[in-house]
């Protein structure tokens, strides 16, 4: 328990923690609202707006009498810059304070345009609210004396600035500088001419730019997506979970009916929903703006069947009959590939159908492994990255969190700034390295070797007895020779109280990611960092529900709940091979698009004689080669659950009407199942979750009711009183449930030694191409949002200048690469941060062909055809 | 007999007396009555003398409406295609006259005096859909000789949505 002190607020004594911010204390303990503009509990104090003035006194020794007495400050003091101390006395309601606040508001409003009727913030605006409560009521300013500044100043294509409305509280600047680490905003000029500018190209170049519109206490920053779209009071908030990455940010769709959409309910904007354990009050711009695919005109509205080589529209009955016939014909020679962005309910229905057919050939796409390790030594229940600080360590391996899971990046960075040790282990420098205490570099294919070397040189005093095979694993790791950097990191890691490891999959295939996760799990088990909060493993999945897919058995080697299958089915790569040689009769692809971003799928999917059934929102590249295409609903049209990378099951709600005749994936799958004689469909998504809870031991007790439970969030940001300003962040619809890993529930744990991958010697003119993931890519669910197109890079391959010089290639050269027999044309970009000896090729770009894992490609210097064009 | 005849004459006298009085009804629709100044009939959306719409699409009328009769959707003005002063204009403006209770709250809420309950009283419809008055139906025509909206204007000449406020005394 922290030290407490007694303070007096408005003549009442309170027992409060020492050294806490006075504004927060008054709110939390005394229920007194001190108005603020520049102060924000997430940003800290700045003391520039002067709104939080109070009368303040502290005990002091009288120099004459030597007795302690209460000394009042002669002037009003800013509460936000005060920390609680013993005997501190505050008056927040005296006439002096009331007058002071009124005068400050008059200053703030001296140039404010008072165009509330057309302002997007009007209705949820702290300036409006506080002026009503504390303001002067009338203005003494002459019209000519007000500053007349730009009202439509684009700070980049996403955010617009209204210079007149800005009250210069610097919340946006402080957010960008201190939290997002994109210092792209600044003040320009001085005095009454002072204004916000952006200094980056493209303007406001930050993936968290949308968050500044939320924390702006006036309508100075508005988003291009929402500008003039609706008034805040007209919209209905529907709770949802972001479906773009494994963080599982809590958000809400703000919806309203729209005349242009024919009276349909449409998503007007996306707002973050406070969940202090997941995303606090932030979301990245991808989550905020990339929702337009859900209401896109290219959405599939009817089933399609291939007739005479062309896909034609058909009724559901006809399509289902066709699918049923094909699956009946295929019998157990059926395989399924499910997108990792599908909710748990769909994944469960799909694996049940495929297994009922007698097949275990099912896999998630992209096929990344590691779920069995999070299920055993995943982070403990109650883990909060915000609790990590001095004395703790976070290890980030083989990934770029900034691009793959922005909110984790944000929170890991914040932990590092609080004093947590940050060890980054990767093949290249990422944005996290700046904050790292130890950065370990490996050559791609040496991921496991590095982790083993790290484990091998740890000084271990007694291994946890609860883990089988740990001795062998450590013994195996001792064979790897560490270098100095690894030894230093191991020494640092040995002294850490809590350790969280985030393991990515950059440059790795399914097996590679499995091995790496095993190596990391071994390290955590050997050092005893598992089975308790703030310790354990997190897999940075490539999709929102990769963890759920693994838990639910959408993989060939485990049934739901990690029950090992003695004779595993075929995984993704084997399914493709089996399709190519026609041993599989049918492939059911749900919510995945391998043809779009995996060159290896090309030949198999195009040449197979088997039936391909695709179920998706769009006519994707894979759907174009399908025999039957079934239209499914987006996450905004139905309910369901996702399991985040931290194993938190979270629920989302239906927000808009279904698009055309589309149906939820689980219902389509179960309807097919019924026709194949596998039982009746569930009455609702909630019933499917009940069945999951019954089948998957880890999910026991999880229902839609428990997922909807909430508890007060501290700091309370954006409650009824709009105390901290910003818009409605309050989480009313559920914080989700984190399920306990085996280490916590007393399950069996085992470690296995991992062999390092064999390194391959490249041939002449071969180039190691490593696929990397970027936040903004050309994936359909993202790319249908045209607003962000300007941020998607071109067909670039990133190369270290040294490598390029060796290969005699200049910056901007167009080269041709041959990867797995597929040719692609890319533009070489020099990047000092790219590793030497490997070229980085972003995945899921307009020019497709980045491999799934690090691959050697043949390089043709110039693409003659491209040059001629 | 006499008594009965008197009664008839008495009755007729009342009738005849009214023949010479001024009638309270008018020959509608050929003739129409003057309404009092505060009469509240069907709404009109007003324009400025330069032809721009007064309505800025702020939805305050819709928020104030106790009968939920008004539907507003806003969009952004440009100087090339300007509907109203300032950045915002009403892309859609509809009033469901079957719902409207003619209370005039919309008029009170309007920051630009764009919506005014005027003297129109012919509000009968064959179906419910025709009771919805669209923006085109509500908007008054521009003053004679002035081009209506949208219009192309000199950049930055109409940046302010709310008319210039009064200076303090």
PDB file of C-alpha atoms in Angstrom, chain A residues 443-621:
ATOM      1  CA  UNK A 443      20.676 -13.294 -39.687  1.00  0.00           C
ATOM      2  CA  UNK A 444      17.327 -14.511 -40.922  1.00  0.00           C
ATOM      3  CA  UNK A 445      17.047 -18.311 -40.376  1.00  0.00           C
ATOM      4  CA  UNK A 446      18.996 -17.930 -37.127  1.00  0.00           C
ATOM      5  CA  UNK A 447      16.023 -16.954 -34.989  1.00  0.00           C
ATOM      6  CA  UNK A 448      15.923 -20.161 -32.974  1.00  0.00           C
ATOM      7  CA  UNK A 449      19.701 -20.285 -32.662  1.00  0.00           C
ATOM      8  CA  UNK A 450      19.706 -16.826 -31.105  1.00  0.00           C
ATOM      9  CA  UNK A 451      16.967 -17.718 -28.627  1.00  0.00           C
ATOM     10  CA  UNK A 452      18.701 -20.976 -27.733  1.00  0.00           C
ATOM     11  CA  UNK A 453      21.972 -19.168 -27.223  1.00  0.00           C
ATOM     12  CA  UNK A 454      20.173 -16.709 -24.961  1.00  0.00           C
ATOM     13  CA  UNK A 455      18.706 -19.541 -22.911  1.00  0.00           C
ATOM     14  CA  UNK A 456      21.989 -21.429 -22.975  1.00  0.00           C
ATOM     15  CA  UNK A 457      23.970 -18.675 -21.306  1.00  0.00           C
ATOM     16  CA  UNK A 458      21.387 -17.849 -18.630  1.00  0.00           C
ATOM     17  CA  UNK A 459      22.614 -18.621 -15.161  1.00  0.00           C
ATOM     18  CA  UNK A 460      19.766 -20.711 -13.845  1.00  0.00           C
ATOM     19  CA  UNK A 461      19.413 -21.529 -10.191  1.00  0.00           C
ATOM     20  CA  UNK A 462      17.080 -24.485 -10.083  1.00  0.00           C
ATOM     21  CA  UNK A 463      14.516 -25.180 -12.759  1.00  0.00           C
ATOM     22  CA  UNK A 464      10.770 -25.127 -12.066  1.00  0.00           C
ATOM     23  CA  UNK A 465       9.685 -28.669 -11.242  1.00  0.00           C
ATOM     24  CA  UNK A 466       6.261 -28.307 -12.818  1.00  0.00           C
ATOM     25  CA  UNK A 467       7.725 -28.501 -16.316  1.00  0.00           C
ATOM     26  CA  UNK A 468       8.671 -31.786 -17.959  1.00  0.00           C
ATOM     27  CA  UNK A 469      11.708 -32.020 -20.162  1.00  0.00           C
ATOM     28  CA  UNK A 470      13.088 -28.666 -19.150  1.00  0.00           C
ATOM     29  CA  UNK A 471      16.501 -30.078 -18.310  1.00  0.00           C
ATOM     30  CA  UNK A 472      16.904 -31.526 -21.796  1.00  0.00           C
ATOM     31  CA  UNK A 473      15.724 -28.300 -23.374  1.00  0.00           C
ATOM     32  CA  UNK A 474      18.237 -26.241 -21.438  1.00  0.00           C
ATOM     33  CA  UNK A 475      20.948 -28.791 -22.147  1.00  0.00           C
ATOM     34  CA  UNK A 476      20.145 -28.594 -25.826  1.00  0.00           C
ATOM     35  CA  UNK A 477      20.322 -24.818 -25.680  1.00  0.00           C
ATOM     36  CA  UNK A 478      23.749 -24.867 -24.032  1.00  0.00           C
ATOM     37  CA  UNK A 479      25.179 -26.172 -27.308  1.00  0.00           C
ATOM     38  CA  UNK A 480      24.630 -22.759 -28.898  1.00  0.00           C
ATOM     39  CA  UNK A 481      27.430 -20.282 -28.548  1.00  0.00           C
ATOM     40  CA  UNK A 482      26.340 -16.832 -27.405  1.00  0.00           C
ATOM     41  CA  UNK A 483      28.121 -13.630 -28.368  1.00  0.00           C
ATOM     42  CA  UNK A 484      28.672 -10.721 -26.027  1.00  0.00           C
ATOM     43  CA  UNK A 485      25.388  -8.958 -26.800  1.00  0.00           C
ATOM     44  CA  UNK A 486      23.448 -12.118 -26.033  1.00  0.00           C
ATOM     45  CA  UNK A 487      25.365 -12.641 -22.813  1.00  0.00           C
ATOM     46  CA  UNK A 488      24.599  -9.075 -21.721  1.00  0.00           C
ATOM     47  CA  UNK A 489      20.950  -9.527 -22.534  1.00  0.00           C
ATOM     48  CA  UNK A 490      20.841 -12.820 -20.637  1.00  0.00           C
ATOM     49  CA  UNK A 491      22.398 -11.184 -17.618  1.00  0.00           C
ATOM     50  CA  UNK A 492      19.869  -8.368 -17.722  1.00  0.00           C
ATOM     51  CA  UNK A 493      17.005 -10.789 -18.188  1.00  0.00           C
ATOM     52  CA  UNK A 494      18.106 -12.872 -15.235  1.00  0.00           C
ATOM     53  CA  UNK A 495      17.517  -9.961 -12.895  1.00  0.00           C
ATOM     54  CA  UNK A 496      14.011  -9.129 -14.112  1.00  0.00           C
ATOM     55  CA  UNK A 497      11.022  -9.505 -11.789  1.00  0.00           C
ATOM     56  CA  UNK A 498       8.450  -9.955 -14.527  1.00  0.00           C
ATOM     57  CA  UNK A 499       9.062 -10.974 -18.118  1.00  0.00           C
ATOM     58  CA  UNK A 500       6.638 -10.798 -21.009  1.00  0.00           C
ATOM     59  CA  UNK A 501       7.796 -12.100 -24.382  1.00  0.00           C
ATOM     60  CA  UNK A 502       6.063 -11.068 -27.604  1.00  0.00           C
ATOM     61  CA  UNK A 503       7.012 -13.437 -30.365  1.00  0.00           C
ATOM     62  CA  UNK A 504       6.377 -12.582 -33.991  1.00  0.00           C
ATOM     63  CA  UNK A 505       6.863 -14.586 -37.159  1.00  0.00           C
ATOM     64  CA  UNK A 506       8.785 -12.340 -39.499  1.00  0.00           C
ATOM     65  CA  UNK A 507      10.351 -14.341 -42.293  1.00  0.00           C
ATOM     66  CA  UNK A 508       9.104 -17.628 -40.838  1.00  0.00           C
ATOM     67  CA  UNK A 509       6.802 -20.300 -42.178  1.00  0.00           C
ATOM     68  CA  UNK A 510       4.421 -22.342 -40.022  1.00  0.00           C
ATOM     69  CA  UNK A 511       7.098 -24.715 -38.729  1.00  0.00           C
ATOM     70  CA  UNK A 512       9.537 -21.882 -38.211  1.00  0.00           C
ATOM     71  CA  UNK A 513       7.067 -19.909 -36.124  1.00  0.00           C
ATOM     72  CA  UNK A 514       6.334 -23.040 -34.099  1.00  0.00           C
ATOM     73  CA  UNK A 515      10.020 -23.599 -33.389  1.00  0.00           C
ATOM     74  CA  UNK A 516      10.626 -19.995 -32.463  1.00  0.00           C
ATOM     75  CA  UNK A 517       7.623 -19.932 -30.115  1.00  0.00           C
ATOM     76  CA  UNK A 518       8.876 -23.180 -28.543  1.00  0.00           C
ATOM     77  CA  UNK A 519      12.318 -21.669 -28.038  1.00  0.00           C
ATOM     78  CA  UNK A 520      10.809 -18.596 -26.395  1.00  0.00           C
ATOM     79  CA  UNK A 521       8.511 -20.751 -24.270  1.00  0.00           C
ATOM     80  CA  UNK A 522      11.543 -22.778 -23.133  1.00  0.00           C
ATOM     81  CA  UNK A 523      13.267 -19.571 -22.097  1.00  0.00           C
ATOM     82  CA  UNK A 524      10.243 -18.413 -20.106  1.00  0.00           C
ATOM     83  CA  UNK A 525       9.783 -21.811 -18.487  1.00  0.00           C
ATOM     84  CA  UNK A 526      13.438 -22.151 -17.551  1.00  0.00           C
ATOM     85  CA  UNK A 527      13.475 -18.716 -15.949  1.00  0.00           C
ATOM     86  CA  UNK A 528      10.161 -19.295 -14.193  1.00  0.00           C
ATOM     87  CA  UNK A 529       8.352 -16.425 -15.873  1.00  0.00           C
ATOM     88  CA  UNK A 530       4.991 -18.057 -16.428  1.00  0.00           C
ATOM     89  CA  UNK A 531       1.736 -18.767 -14.681  1.00  0.00           C
ATOM     90  CA  UNK A 532       1.336 -15.382 -13.015  1.00  0.00           C
ATOM     91  CA  UNK A 533       0.221 -11.925 -14.102  1.00  0.00           C
ATOM     92  CA  UNK A 534       2.635  -9.875 -16.177  1.00  0.00           C
ATOM     93  CA  UNK A 535       4.672 -12.941 -17.057  1.00  0.00           C
ATOM     94  CA  UNK A 536       4.494 -15.228 -20.030  1.00  0.00           C
ATOM     95  CA  UNK A 537       4.170 -15.450 -23.755  1.00  0.00           C
ATOM     96  CA  UNK A 538       2.201 -13.447 -26.291  1.00  0.00           C
ATOM     97  CA  UNK A 539       2.174 -14.484 -29.926  1.00  0.00           C
ATOM     98  CA  UNK A 540       1.926 -11.581 -32.351  1.00  0.00           C
ATOM     99  CA  UNK A 541      -0.512 -13.258 -34.713  1.00  0.00           C
ATOM    100  CA  UNK A 542      -0.796 -12.015 -38.270  1.00  0.00           C
ATOM    101  CA  UNK A 543      -4.581 -11.687 -37.897  1.00  0.00           C
ATOM    102  CA  UNK A 544      -7.088 -10.548 -35.302  1.00  0.00           C
ATOM    103  CA  UNK A 545      -8.157 -13.995 -34.185  1.00  0.00           C
ATOM    104  CA  UNK A 546      -5.088 -16.143 -34.760  1.00  0.00           C
ATOM    105  CA  UNK A 547      -5.177 -17.090 -31.086  1.00  0.00           C
ATOM    106  CA  UNK A 548      -8.851 -18.074 -31.307  1.00  0.00           C
ATOM    107  CA  UNK A 549      -8.224 -20.149 -34.432  1.00  0.00           C
ATOM    108  CA  UNK A 550      -5.518 -22.065 -32.608  1.00  0.00           C
ATOM    109  CA  UNK A 551      -7.623 -22.526 -29.444  1.00  0.00           C
ATOM    110  CA  UNK A 552     -10.568 -23.775 -31.408  1.00  0.00           C
ATOM    111  CA  UNK A 553      -8.611 -26.327 -33.346  1.00  0.00           C
ATOM    112  CA  UNK A 554      -8.456 -24.711 -36.752  1.00  0.00           C
ATOM    113  CA  UNK A 555      -5.191 -26.503 -37.313  1.00  0.00           C
ATOM    114  CA  UNK A 556      -4.399 -30.031 -38.422  1.00  0.00           C
ATOM    115  CA  UNK A 557      -2.651 -31.239 -35.277  1.00  0.00           C
ATOM    116  CA  UNK A 558      -5.040 -30.278 -32.465  1.00  0.00           C
ATOM    117  CA  UNK A 559      -8.726 -30.646 -31.775  1.00  0.00           C
ATOM    118  CA  UNK A 560     -10.492 -27.764 -29.975  1.00  0.00           C
ATOM    119  CA  UNK A 561      -8.833 -27.019 -26.649  1.00  0.00           C
ATOM    120  CA  UNK A 562      -5.401 -28.358 -27.676  1.00  0.00           C
ATOM    121  CA  UNK A 563      -6.238 -32.059 -27.666  1.00  0.00           C
ATOM    122  CA  UNK A 564      -3.521 -33.578 -29.762  1.00  0.00           C
ATOM    123  CA  UNK A 565      -4.595 -35.650 -32.746  1.00  0.00           C
ATOM    124  CA  UNK A 566      -2.538 -38.865 -33.041  1.00  0.00           C
ATOM    125  CA  UNK A 567      -2.445 -38.756 -36.822  1.00  0.00           C
ATOM    126  CA  UNK A 568      -2.584 -35.081 -37.787  1.00  0.00           C
ATOM    127  CA  UNK A 569      -4.227 -33.926 -40.958  1.00  0.00           C
ATOM    128  CA  UNK A 570      -2.626 -31.784 -43.599  1.00  0.00           C
ATOM    129  CA  UNK A 571      -1.584 -28.235 -42.847  1.00  0.00           C
ATOM    130  CA  UNK A 572      -1.777 -25.323 -45.230  1.00  0.00           C
ATOM    131  CA  UNK A 573       1.294 -26.201 -47.294  1.00  0.00           C
ATOM    132  CA  UNK A 574       0.324 -29.858 -47.563  1.00  0.00           C
ATOM    133  CA  UNK A 575      -3.227 -28.918 -48.549  1.00  0.00           C
ATOM    134  CA  UNK A 576      -1.845 -26.879 -51.433  1.00  0.00           C
ATOM    135  CA  UNK A 577       0.379 -29.777 -52.490  1.00  0.00           C
ATOM    136  CA  UNK A 578      -2.545 -32.222 -52.281  1.00  0.00           C
ATOM    137  CA  UNK A 579      -4.680 -29.873 -54.350  1.00  0.00           C
ATOM    138  CA  UNK A 580      -1.997 -29.639 -56.978  1.00  0.00           C
ATOM    139  CA  UNK A 581      -1.808 -33.416 -57.380  1.00  0.00           C
ATOM    140  CA  UNK A 582      -5.597 -33.731 -57.086  1.00  0.00           C
ATOM    141  CA  UNK A 583      -5.738 -36.014 -54.061  1.00  0.00           C
ATOM    142  CA  UNK A 584      -8.155 -33.573 -52.448  1.00  0.00           C
ATOM    143  CA  UNK A 585     -11.621 -33.418 -53.942  1.00  0.00           C
ATOM    144  CA  UNK A 586     -12.830 -30.216 -52.292  1.00  0.00           C
ATOM    145  CA  UNK A 587     -11.382 -27.153 -50.608  1.00  0.00           C
ATOM    146  CA  UNK A 588     -13.519 -24.906 -48.434  1.00  0.00           C
ATOM    147  CA  UNK A 589     -11.957 -21.467 -48.030  1.00  0.00           C
ATOM    148  CA  UNK A 590     -13.616 -19.207 -45.498  1.00  0.00           C
ATOM    149  CA  UNK A 591     -12.527 -15.618 -45.043  1.00  0.00           C
ATOM    150  CA  UNK A 592      -9.080 -16.203 -46.483  1.00  0.00           C
ATOM    151  CA  UNK A 593      -7.455 -15.130 -49.708  1.00  0.00           C
ATOM    152  CA  UNK A 594      -4.291 -17.177 -50.284  1.00  0.00           C
ATOM    153  CA  UNK A 595      -4.238 -16.475 -54.002  1.00  0.00           C
ATOM    154  CA  UNK A 596      -3.869 -12.782 -53.245  1.00  0.00           C
ATOM    155  CA  UNK A 597      -0.722 -12.899 -51.198  1.00  0.00           C
ATOM    156  CA  UNK A 598       0.864 -16.308 -51.393  1.00  0.00           C
ATOM    157  CA  UNK A 599       2.615 -17.040 -54.678  1.00  0.00           C
ATOM    158  CA  UNK A 600       2.898 -20.686 -53.664  1.00  0.00           C
ATOM    159  CA  UNK A 601      -0.901 -21.030 -53.775  1.00  0.00           C
ATOM    160  CA  UNK A 602      -1.114 -19.864 -57.355  1.00  0.00           C
ATOM    161  CA  UNK A 603      -0.413 -23.106 -59.150  1.00  0.00           C
ATOM    162  CA  UNK A 604      -2.355 -25.320 -56.730  1.00  0.00           C
ATOM    163  CA  UNK A 605      -5.537 -23.285 -56.728  1.00  0.00           C
ATOM    164  CA  UNK A 606      -5.586 -22.595 -60.436  1.00  0.00           C
ATOM    165  CA  UNK A 607      -4.781 -26.086 -61.647  1.00  0.00           C
ATOM    166  CA  UNK A 608      -6.659 -28.315 -59.213  1.00  0.00           C
ATOM    167  CA  UNK A 609      -9.501 -30.464 -60.456  1.00  0.00           C
ATOM    168  CA  UNK A 610     -11.099 -30.416 -57.001  1.00  0.00           C
ATOM    169  CA  UNK A 611     -14.000 -28.152 -56.125  1.00  0.00           C
ATOM    170  CA  UNK A 612     -13.140 -24.861 -54.492  1.00  0.00           C
ATOM    171  CA  UNK A 613     -15.799 -23.293 -52.306  1.00  0.00           C
ATOM    172  CA  UNK A 614     -15.067 -19.759 -51.152  1.00  0.00           C
ATOM    173  CA  UNK A 615     -16.996 -17.894 -48.516  1.00  0.00           C
ATOM    174  CA  UNK A 616     -16.094 -14.239 -48.242  1.00  0.00           C
ATOM    175  CA  UNK A 617     -17.306 -10.667 -48.228  1.00  0.00           C
ATOM    176  CA  UNK A 618     -15.748  -9.832 -51.574  1.00  0.00           C
ATOM    177  CA  UNK A 619     -14.998 -11.488 -54.868  1.00  0.00           C
ATOM    178  CA  UNK A 620     -11.385 -11.988 -53.834  1.00  0.00           C
ATOM    179  CA  UNK A 621      -8.636 -13.374 -56.017  1.00  0.00           C
TER     180      UNK A 621
END
